[in-house]
Coordinates of C-alpha atoms in Angstrom, one line a residue:
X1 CA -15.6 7.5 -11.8
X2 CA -13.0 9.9 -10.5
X3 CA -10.9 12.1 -12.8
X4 CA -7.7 13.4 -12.6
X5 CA -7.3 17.3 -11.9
X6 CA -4.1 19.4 -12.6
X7 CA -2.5 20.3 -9.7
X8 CA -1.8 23.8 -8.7
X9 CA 1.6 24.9 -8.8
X10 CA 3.2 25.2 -5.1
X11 CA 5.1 28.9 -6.7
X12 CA 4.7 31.2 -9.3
X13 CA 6.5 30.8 -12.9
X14 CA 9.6 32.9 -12.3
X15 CA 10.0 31.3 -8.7
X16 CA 13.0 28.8 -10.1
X17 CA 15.1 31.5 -12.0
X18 CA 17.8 31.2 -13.5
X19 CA 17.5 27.9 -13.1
X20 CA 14.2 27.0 -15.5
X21 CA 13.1 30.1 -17.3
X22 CA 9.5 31.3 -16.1
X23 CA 7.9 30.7 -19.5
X24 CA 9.2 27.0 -19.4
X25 CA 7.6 26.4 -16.3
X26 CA 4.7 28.1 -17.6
X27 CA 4.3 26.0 -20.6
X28 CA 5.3 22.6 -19.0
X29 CA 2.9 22.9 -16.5
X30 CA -0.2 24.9 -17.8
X31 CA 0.5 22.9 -21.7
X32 CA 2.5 19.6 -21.2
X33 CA 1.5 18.5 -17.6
X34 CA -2.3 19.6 -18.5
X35 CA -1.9 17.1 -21.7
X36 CA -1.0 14.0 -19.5
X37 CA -4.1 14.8 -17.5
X38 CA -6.7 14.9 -20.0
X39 CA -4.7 11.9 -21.7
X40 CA -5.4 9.8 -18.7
X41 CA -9.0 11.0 -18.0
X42 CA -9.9 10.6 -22.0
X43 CA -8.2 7.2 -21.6
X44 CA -10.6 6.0 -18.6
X45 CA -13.8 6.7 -20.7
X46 CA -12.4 5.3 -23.7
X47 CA -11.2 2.0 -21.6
X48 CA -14.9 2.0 -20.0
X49 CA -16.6 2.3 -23.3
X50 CA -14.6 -0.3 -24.9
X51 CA -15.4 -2.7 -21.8
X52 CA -19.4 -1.6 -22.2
X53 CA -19.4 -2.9 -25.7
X54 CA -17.1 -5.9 -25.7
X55 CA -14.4 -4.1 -27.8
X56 CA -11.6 -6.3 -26.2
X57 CA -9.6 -5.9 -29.2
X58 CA -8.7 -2.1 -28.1
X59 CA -7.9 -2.9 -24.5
X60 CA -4.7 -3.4 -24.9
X61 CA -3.6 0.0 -26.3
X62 CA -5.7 1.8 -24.2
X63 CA -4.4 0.3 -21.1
X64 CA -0.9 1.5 -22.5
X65 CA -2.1 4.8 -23.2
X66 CA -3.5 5.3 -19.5
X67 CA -0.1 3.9 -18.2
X68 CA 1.7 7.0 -20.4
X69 CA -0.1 9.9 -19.4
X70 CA -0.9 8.4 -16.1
X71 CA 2.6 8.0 -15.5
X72 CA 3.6 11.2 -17.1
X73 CA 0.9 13.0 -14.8
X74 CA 2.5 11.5 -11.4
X75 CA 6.2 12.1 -12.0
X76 CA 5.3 15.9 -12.7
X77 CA 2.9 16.0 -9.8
X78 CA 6.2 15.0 -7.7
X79 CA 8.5 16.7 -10.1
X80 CA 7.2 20.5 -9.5
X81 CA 7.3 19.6 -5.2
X82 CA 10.9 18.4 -6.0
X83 CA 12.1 21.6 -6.8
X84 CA 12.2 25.3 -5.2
X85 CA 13.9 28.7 -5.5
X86 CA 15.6 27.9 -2.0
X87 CA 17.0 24.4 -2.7
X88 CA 20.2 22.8 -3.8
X89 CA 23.5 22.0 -1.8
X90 CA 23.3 18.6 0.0
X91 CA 21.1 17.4 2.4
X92 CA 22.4 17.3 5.3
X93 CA 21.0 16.4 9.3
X94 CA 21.5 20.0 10.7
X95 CA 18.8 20.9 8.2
X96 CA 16.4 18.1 9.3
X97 CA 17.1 15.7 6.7
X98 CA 19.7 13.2 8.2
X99 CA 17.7 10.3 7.7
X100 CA 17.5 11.1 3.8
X101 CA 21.2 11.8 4.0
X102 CA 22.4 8.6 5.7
X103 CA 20.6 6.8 3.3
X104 CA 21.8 8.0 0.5
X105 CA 25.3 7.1 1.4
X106 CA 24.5 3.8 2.6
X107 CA 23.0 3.0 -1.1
X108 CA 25.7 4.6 -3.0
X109 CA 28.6 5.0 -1.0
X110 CA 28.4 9.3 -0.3
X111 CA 26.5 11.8 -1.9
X112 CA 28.8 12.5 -4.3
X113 CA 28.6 9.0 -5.8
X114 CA 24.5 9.5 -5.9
X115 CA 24.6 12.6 -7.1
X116 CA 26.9 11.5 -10.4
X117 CA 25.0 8.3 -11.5
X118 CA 21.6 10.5 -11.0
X119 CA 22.6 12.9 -13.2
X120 CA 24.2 10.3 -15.9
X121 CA 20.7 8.6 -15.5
X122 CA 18.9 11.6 -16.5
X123 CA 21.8 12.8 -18.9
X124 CA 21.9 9.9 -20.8
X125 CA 18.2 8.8 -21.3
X126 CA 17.8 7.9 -24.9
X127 CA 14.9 10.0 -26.4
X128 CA 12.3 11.2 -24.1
X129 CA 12.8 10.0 -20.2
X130 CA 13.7 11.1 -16.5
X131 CA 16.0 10.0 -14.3
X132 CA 15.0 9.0 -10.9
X133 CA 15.9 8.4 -7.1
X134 CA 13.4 5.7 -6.0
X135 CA 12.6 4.0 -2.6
X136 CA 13.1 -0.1 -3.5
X137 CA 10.8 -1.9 -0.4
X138 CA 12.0 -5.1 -1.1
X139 CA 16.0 -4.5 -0.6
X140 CA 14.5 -1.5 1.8
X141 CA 17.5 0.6 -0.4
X142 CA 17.2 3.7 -2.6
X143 CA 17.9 3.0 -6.0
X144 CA 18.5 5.1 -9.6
X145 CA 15.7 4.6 -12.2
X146 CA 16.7 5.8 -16.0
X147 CA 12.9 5.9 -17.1
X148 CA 12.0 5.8 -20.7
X149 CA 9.1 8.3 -21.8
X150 CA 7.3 8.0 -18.2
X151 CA 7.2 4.3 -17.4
X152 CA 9.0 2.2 -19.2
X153 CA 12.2 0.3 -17.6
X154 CA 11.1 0.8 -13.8
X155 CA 11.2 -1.5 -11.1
X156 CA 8.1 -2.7 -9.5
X157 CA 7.2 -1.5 -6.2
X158 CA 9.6 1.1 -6.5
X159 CA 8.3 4.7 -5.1
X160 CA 9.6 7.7 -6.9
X161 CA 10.7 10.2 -4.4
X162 CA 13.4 12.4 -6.9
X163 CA 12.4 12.8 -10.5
X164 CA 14.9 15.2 -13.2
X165 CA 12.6 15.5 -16.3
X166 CA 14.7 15.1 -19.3
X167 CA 12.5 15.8 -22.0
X168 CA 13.2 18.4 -24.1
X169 CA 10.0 20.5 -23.5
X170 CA 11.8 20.9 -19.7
X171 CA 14.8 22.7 -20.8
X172 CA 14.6 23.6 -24.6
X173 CA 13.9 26.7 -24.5
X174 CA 16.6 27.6 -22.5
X175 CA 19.4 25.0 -22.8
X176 CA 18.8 24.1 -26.8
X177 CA 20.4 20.9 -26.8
X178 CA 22.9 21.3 -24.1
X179 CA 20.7 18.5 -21.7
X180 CA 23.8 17.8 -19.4
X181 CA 23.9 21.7 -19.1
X182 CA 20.5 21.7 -17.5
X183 CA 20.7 18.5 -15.7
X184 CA 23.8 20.2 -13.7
X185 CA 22.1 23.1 -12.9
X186 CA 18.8 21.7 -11.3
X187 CA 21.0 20.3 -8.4
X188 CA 20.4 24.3 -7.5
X189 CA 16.7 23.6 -7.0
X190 CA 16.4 20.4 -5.0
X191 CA 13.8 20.6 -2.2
X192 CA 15.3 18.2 0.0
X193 CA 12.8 18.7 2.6
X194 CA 10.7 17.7 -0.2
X195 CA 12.9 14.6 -0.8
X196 CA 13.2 13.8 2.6
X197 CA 9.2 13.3 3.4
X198 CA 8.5 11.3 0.3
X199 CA 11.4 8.7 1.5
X200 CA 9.9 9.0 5.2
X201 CA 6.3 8.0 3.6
X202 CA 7.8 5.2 1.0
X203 CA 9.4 3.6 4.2
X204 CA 6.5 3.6 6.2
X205 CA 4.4 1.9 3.3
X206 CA 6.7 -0.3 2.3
X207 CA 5.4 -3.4 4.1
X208 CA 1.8 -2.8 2.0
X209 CA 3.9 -3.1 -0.9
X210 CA 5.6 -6.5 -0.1
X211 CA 3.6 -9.6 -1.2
X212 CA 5.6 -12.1 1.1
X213 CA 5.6 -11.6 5.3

């Protein structure tokens, strides 16, 4: 059976000062990110045991223990690509992302409009959550997820393609309990090339994703 691997990071730890301090990116990666891996691959051989003997009684929480950390891995697999040292701003088409920016508008009116109900999403999760700008194939729209832990109260068929981590082992650290603070400041690190491809790709795949011609 395959397992899931931590990917490498696509800079080095201080890459995304002052932004996120290098030994949070250190930590959330190498500690936190690492966890949801092994809690997903640990998972799998625990689900495959329980099948071998007939344990149907532990399925359940098993299968929502795989659907945590294998959550939690994919949102910071996209989450560290999201971001980079030369991000920020807005996109915009002279910079090759046109496409992302017309979009944007069309679902929310400008980018201004977006960009405030993203970061109330991710603001204003209660507990542990992210806020996220998702590809919707159905309505063919993006959309704003407020995800509780790392897959509760999303939309099915929705593609992730913009992910603000608001837990508190993302900013901590560095903001204390000043969330809004750090939400404000990781419009600084965007990658809106990054952005830009993942809603290229979730278009292109959105007619896999429909059940009904």
């Amino acid at each position: 059976m395959a397992v899931y691997t931590l990917p490498e990071l696509p800079y080095d730890y201080a890459a995304l000062e002052p932004v996120i301090d290098p030994q949070i990116v250190e930590l959330h990666h190498d500690k936190h990110h690492a966890a949801y891996v092994k809690g997903a691959n640990d998972t799998l051989e625990q689900l495959a045991e329980a099948r071998d003997k007939e344990s149907w009684g532990a399925v359940n929480g098993l299968e929502k223990n795989l659907a945590f950390h294998l959550s939690g891995h994919i949102l910071h697999s996209i989450y560290w690509h999201n971001m980079t040292g030369d991000g920020g701003g807005e996109p915009l088409a002279a910079d090759g992302v046109g496409e992302l920016a017309d979009a944007l508008t069309a679902s929310f009116g400008s980018f201004a409009g977006f960009k405030a109900q993203l970061t109330k999403a991710a603001a204003t999760t209660q507990g542990s959550g992210w806020g996220v700008l998702a590809y919707e194939p159905v309505g063919a729209r993006l959309i704003v997820e407020q995800v509780y832990d790392h897959q509760g109260n999303v939309g099915q068929g929705s593609v992730p393609i913009l992910v603000f981590d608001a837990w508190e082992h993302a900013f901590y650290l560095q903001y204390k309990n000043q969330k809004v603070d750090f939400i404000e400041a990781m419009w600084n690190v965007v990658n809106w090339q990054d952005v830009a491809k993942r809603y290229a790709s979730a278009k292109e795949r959105a007619h896999s994703l429909l059940l009904a011609p």
